[in-house]
Coordinates of C-alpha atoms in Angstrom, one line a residue:
M231 CA -0.1 0.1 0.0
T232 CA 1.0 3.4 -0.6
V233 CA 0.6 6.6 1.1
A234 CA -1.9 8.9 -0.5
G235 CA -0.1 12.1 0.3
A236 CA 0.5 13.3 -3.3
S237 CA -3.0 13.1 -4.5
P238 CA -6.4 13.2 -2.8
P239 CA -7.9 9.9 -2.0
R240 CA -10.6 8.1 -3.2
I241 CA -12.1 5.9 -0.7
A242 CA -15.0 3.6 -0.9
F243 CA -16.4 2.4 2.4
I244 CA -19.1 -0.7 2.2
H245 CA -20.7 -0.2 5.6
I246 CA -22.1 -3.5 7.0
P247 CA -24.8 -3.0 9.5
K248 CA -23.9 -2.9 13.1
C249 CA -20.2 -3.1 12.5
G250 CA -19.3 0.4 14.0
G251 CA -19.6 2.1 10.6
T252 CA -21.6 4.9 11.7
S253 CA -18.7 6.2 13.8
V254 CA -16.3 5.1 11.1
A255 CA -18.1 7.1 8.2
I256 CA -18.0 10.2 10.2
A257 CA -14.2 9.8 11.0
L258 CA -13.6 9.1 7.5
R259 CA -15.5 12.2 6.2
R260 CA -13.4 14.4 8.6
A261 CA -10.2 12.8 8.1
Y262 CA -10.1 12.7 4.3
A263 CA -12.8 14.5 3.0
P264 CA -13.4 17.9 5.3
R265 CA -15.8 20.6 4.6
L266 CA -13.1 23.5 4.3
R267 CA -10.2 23.0 1.3
S268 CA -6.8 23.9 2.8
G269 CA -4.9 26.8 1.5
L270 CA -2.4 24.7 -0.3
D271 CA -5.6 22.7 -1.9
R272 CA -6.6 26.2 -3.6
L273 CA -3.2 27.2 -4.2
L274 CA -2.4 24.6 -6.3
R275 CA -5.9 24.2 -7.7
R276 CA -6.7 20.9 -6.3
P277 CA -10.2 19.8 -7.2
P278 CA -12.3 19.4 -3.6
V279 CA -12.4 16.1 -2.1
R280 CA -16.4 15.7 -1.2
Y281 CA -18.1 13.2 0.9
R282 CA -20.7 11.6 -0.7
G283 CA -23.2 9.3 1.7
I284 CA -25.7 6.9 0.1
E285 CA -28.5 7.2 2.9
A286 CA -29.9 4.2 4.1
T287 CA -33.7 5.5 4.5
A288 CA -33.5 7.6 1.1
S289 CA -32.5 4.4 -0.7
V290 CA -35.4 2.2 0.8
R291 CA -37.6 5.1 -0.1
A292 CA -36.6 5.1 -3.7
S293 CA -36.5 1.3 -4.0
T294 CA -40.1 1.4 -2.9
V295 CA -41.1 4.1 -5.4
T296 CA -38.9 2.4 -8.4
G297 CA -39.6 -1.3 -7.7
I298 CA -35.9 -1.9 -7.8
P299 CA -34.6 -4.2 -5.5
L300 CA -32.7 -2.5 -2.6
P301 CA -29.5 -4.0 -3.0
V302 CA -29.5 -3.7 -7.0
L303 CA -30.6 0.1 -6.5
R304 CA -27.6 0.6 -4.0
T305 CA -25.4 -1.2 -6.3
A306 CA -26.3 1.3 -9.0
L307 CA -26.1 4.5 -6.6
L308 CA -22.3 3.3 -5.6
S309 CA -21.4 2.5 -9.3
Y310 CA -22.5 6.3 -10.1
H311 CA -20.5 7.9 -7.4
L312 CA -17.4 5.7 -8.2
A313 CA -17.7 6.6 -11.9
S314 CA -17.1 10.1 -11.2
D315 CA -13.7 11.9 -11.9
N316 CA -13.8 13.6 -8.3
P317 CA -11.9 12.4 -5.4
G318 CA -13.2 12.0 -2.1
V319 CA -15.0 9.3 0.0
V320 CA -18.2 7.3 -1.0
G321 CA -19.9 5.4 2.0
G322 CA -23.1 3.9 3.1
H323 CA -24.9 0.7 3.3
V324 CA -24.1 -0.4 -0.3
P325 CA -23.2 -3.9 -1.5
F326 CA -20.0 -4.6 -3.2
S327 CA -19.7 -7.1 -5.9
R328 CA -16.8 -8.6 -8.1
L329 CA -17.7 -6.1 -11.0
I330 CA -17.3 -3.2 -9.1
G331 CA -13.9 -4.6 -8.0
E332 CA -13.0 -5.3 -11.3
T333 CA -14.2 -1.6 -12.6
F334 CA -13.1 0.6 -10.1
A335 CA -10.2 -0.9 -7.7
P336 CA -7.8 0.6 -10.0
R337 CA -8.7 3.9 -9.0
W338 CA -10.6 3.7 -5.7
R339 CA -9.7 2.1 -2.2
F340 CA -12.1 0.1 -0.7
V341 CA -12.5 -0.2 3.2
T342 CA -14.8 -1.8 5.6
I343 CA -15.3 -3.2 9.0
L344 CA -16.2 -6.8 10.1
R345 CA -17.7 -7.8 13.4
D346 CA -18.0 -11.6 14.9
P347 CA -21.2 -12.7 13.1
V348 CA -23.2 -13.8 16.1
D349 CA -22.3 -10.6 18.0
R350 CA -23.4 -8.5 15.0
F351 CA -26.7 -10.5 14.3
F352 CA -27.9 -9.6 18.1
S353 CA -26.9 -6.5 17.7
E354 CA -28.7 -5.8 14.3
Y355 CA -31.7 -7.4 15.9
F356 CA -31.8 -5.5 19.3
Y357 CA -31.5 -2.3 17.5
N358 CA -34.2 -2.6 14.9
R359 CA -36.5 -4.3 17.5
Y360 CA -36.3 -1.3 19.8
K361 CA -35.5 1.8 17.8
T362 CA -38.4 4.3 17.1
S363 CA -38.3 4.7 13.4
D364 CA -39.8 1.9 10.9
H365 CA -37.1 1.7 8.6
F366 CA -36.2 -2.2 9.2
R367 CA -38.3 -2.3 12.3
I368 CA -38.9 -5.5 13.8
R369 CA -42.0 -6.2 15.6
E370 CA -41.6 -10.1 16.5
E371 CA -39.7 -11.4 19.7
L372 CA -36.3 -12.8 19.3
P373 CA -37.3 -16.6 19.2
E374 CA -40.1 -15.9 16.8
Y375 CA -37.9 -13.9 14.6
L376 CA -35.2 -16.4 14.3
D377 CA -37.9 -18.3 12.3
T378 CA -38.8 -15.8 9.9
P379 CA -36.9 -14.8 6.5
D380 CA -35.8 -11.5 7.8
A381 CA -33.6 -13.6 10.1
V382 CA -32.0 -15.3 7.2
R383 CA -31.2 -11.8 5.9
T384 CA -29.6 -10.5 9.0
S385 CA -27.7 -13.6 9.7
S386 CA -26.1 -13.3 6.1
Q387 CA -25.3 -9.5 6.0
M388 CA -21.4 -9.8 5.3
V389 CA -22.6 -12.4 2.2
N390 CA -25.0 -10.1 1.1
F391 CA -22.7 -6.8 1.3
L392 CA -20.0 -8.5 -0.1
T393 CA -21.5 -10.1 -3.2
G394 CA -24.6 -7.8 -3.9
R395 CA -26.6 -10.7 -4.0
A396 CA -30.5 -9.6 -4.7
D397 CA -32.4 -12.6 -2.9
T398 CA -31.4 -12.0 0.6
H399 CA -34.2 -13.7 2.3
C400 CA -32.7 -17.0 1.0
P401 CA -29.7 -18.4 2.8
P402 CA -26.2 -17.9 0.6
S403 CA -25.4 -20.6 -1.4
F404 CA -21.9 -22.3 -0.9
D405 CA -20.6 -20.3 -4.3
E406 CA -22.3 -16.9 -2.9
A407 CA -20.1 -17.6 0.5
E408 CA -16.8 -18.3 -1.6
T409 CA -17.2 -15.3 -3.8
A410 CA -17.7 -13.0 -0.7
K411 CA -14.3 -14.6 0.7
A412 CA -12.8 -14.0 -2.8
N413 CA -13.8 -10.5 -3.0
L414 CA -12.2 -9.8 0.2
D415 CA -9.0 -9.5 -1.9
Y416 CA -10.1 -6.1 -3.5
F417 CA -10.5 -4.2 0.0
S418 CA -7.5 -2.1 0.9
V419 CA -8.2 -2.1 4.5
I420 CA -10.4 -4.5 6.6
G421 CA -11.1 -3.5 10.3
F422 CA -12.5 -5.4 13.1
V423 CA -14.8 -3.8 15.8
D424 CA -12.8 -5.6 18.5
D425 CA -9.4 -4.0 17.2
M426 CA -10.3 -0.4 16.0
D427 CA -7.0 0.9 17.1
A428 CA -5.2 -1.5 14.1
F429 CA -7.8 -0.3 11.7
A430 CA -7.1 3.6 12.2
S431 CA -3.4 2.5 12.1
R432 CA -4.0 0.6 8.8
M433 CA -6.0 3.6 7.4
A434 CA -3.0 6.2 8.4
A435 CA -0.6 3.7 6.7
C436 CA -2.8 3.9 3.3
F437 CA -4.0 7.0 3.3
G438 CA -1.2 9.4 5.2
K439 CA -3.5 10.7 8.0
R440 CA -5.1 8.6 11.4
P441 CA -9.2 8.9 11.4
V442 CA -10.0 9.7 14.9
L443 CA -13.1 6.9 15.7
G444 CA -15.9 7.7 18.1
V445 CA -19.0 5.9 19.2
R446 CA -22.3 6.1 17.7
N447 CA -25.9 4.3 17.3
T448 CA -25.6 2.8 20.8
S449 CA -28.1 0.1 21.1
P450 CA -31.7 1.3 22.5
A451 CA -32.8 -2.1 23.8
P452 CA -33.0 -2.5 27.5
E453 CA -30.2 -4.5 29.2
S454 CA -32.9 -7.1 30.3
E455 CA -33.7 -8.0 26.7
R456 CA -30.0 -7.8 25.7
R457 CA -29.5 -10.4 28.1
L458 CA -31.4 -13.2 25.5
G459 CA -28.2 -13.0 23.4
A460 CA -26.6 -14.9 26.3
D461 CA -29.3 -17.8 26.2
P462 CA -27.1 -20.8 25.1
D463 CA -29.8 -22.6 23.0
I464 CA -30.7 -19.1 21.2
R465 CA -26.9 -18.6 20.3
R466 CA -26.9 -22.1 18.9
R467 CA -29.9 -21.2 16.7
V468 CA -28.2 -17.7 15.6
A469 CA -24.8 -19.4 15.1
R470 CA -26.4 -22.0 12.6
L471 CA -28.0 -19.1 11.0
C472 CA -24.8 -17.6 10.5
E473 CA -22.6 -20.2 9.1
A474 CA -21.9 -18.6 5.9
D475 CA -20.9 -15.4 7.4
V476 CA -18.6 -17.1 9.8
E477 CA -17.0 -18.6 7.2
V478 CA -16.2 -15.0 5.5
Y479 CA -15.3 -13.4 8.9
H480 CA -12.8 -16.4 9.4
A481 CA -11.4 -15.8 6.1
A482 CA -10.9 -12.0 6.4
R483 CA -9.4 -12.7 10.0
S484 CA -6.7 -14.8 8.1
L485 CA -6.3 -12.2 5.5
H486 CA -5.5 -9.4 8.2
E487 CA -2.9 -11.8 10.3
K488 CA -0.9 -12.2 7.0
A489 CA -1.0 -8.8 6.0
P490 CA 2.2 -6.7 6.9
A491 CA 1.7 -4.6 9.9
P492 CA 1.1 -1.1 9.5

C-alpha cells in the first residue's frame, strides 16, 4: 500500500450494518474529506475532496417508488459515485460486487469493518427491535424472529454486502459464500470491531492520516432484553443461521493476520 499524500484519496467505505460503521463514516469524512479546502489545495488548484454518503432511508424510499430491489438500487448508486472523476469518500450501506471491484479498484480504495457474525446478528436485531423509526423495524420477539426470512437476511449480511446478491431472504449458497471470501482481496483495509486501533493505524499507513474514531448508534434495547443474546439455545440457533458469514469472517481474519503490520 502506498501513502496517498501526493494525490487526494478515493475511498469507498462498504458499511455492513452494526459493525461500528456510523462512527467510522464520520471519522473518514472528517479525516479525508473535510468541508473546507486547505490553502495549499486552493493554491495548487486541487479539486475539492467531497464526502458522498448514500443514505439508508432515502435509498429504501427510492427502491419502493421505483420497484428496483434495494441491493440492486444501492449498487447502482455506488457505481454512479465511483464513476465520477472527483476524489473523495463514498460510503453507506452499499453492497460490493466482483464487477465493482474489477471496474473501480484501480482508482478507488475499498474499506470495510467486520464483526463477529453472531454478535453482529444480536446487535442488529436488538437495534431494529427497539428503535423508534420504522426503517427495517422488527416486531417479533427474538425466538419468533429466528424462524422468519428476515432472520436469514440479518444472519447473512456479510455475504449480502460482499457480493451484492439480490435475494437476501434465502440462505447464501456455497458459491455465494466463496465469492464473498474472494472479494475480500479487493479491499485495501479491513478493520474489526474488536480492534479499531489497528484499523485506524492501517488507514494511516494507507492514506497518510489517522482517523479519529468515536462511538455512535448505541443499542436502544433494555439490558434485560439484551441478556437473551447470552441464552445458550438461542446462541446455537443464531450460530447455525450465521454459518456462511462465520466462514467469511474467518477468511477476513486470516487475511488480516497475513497482511504486513502498519
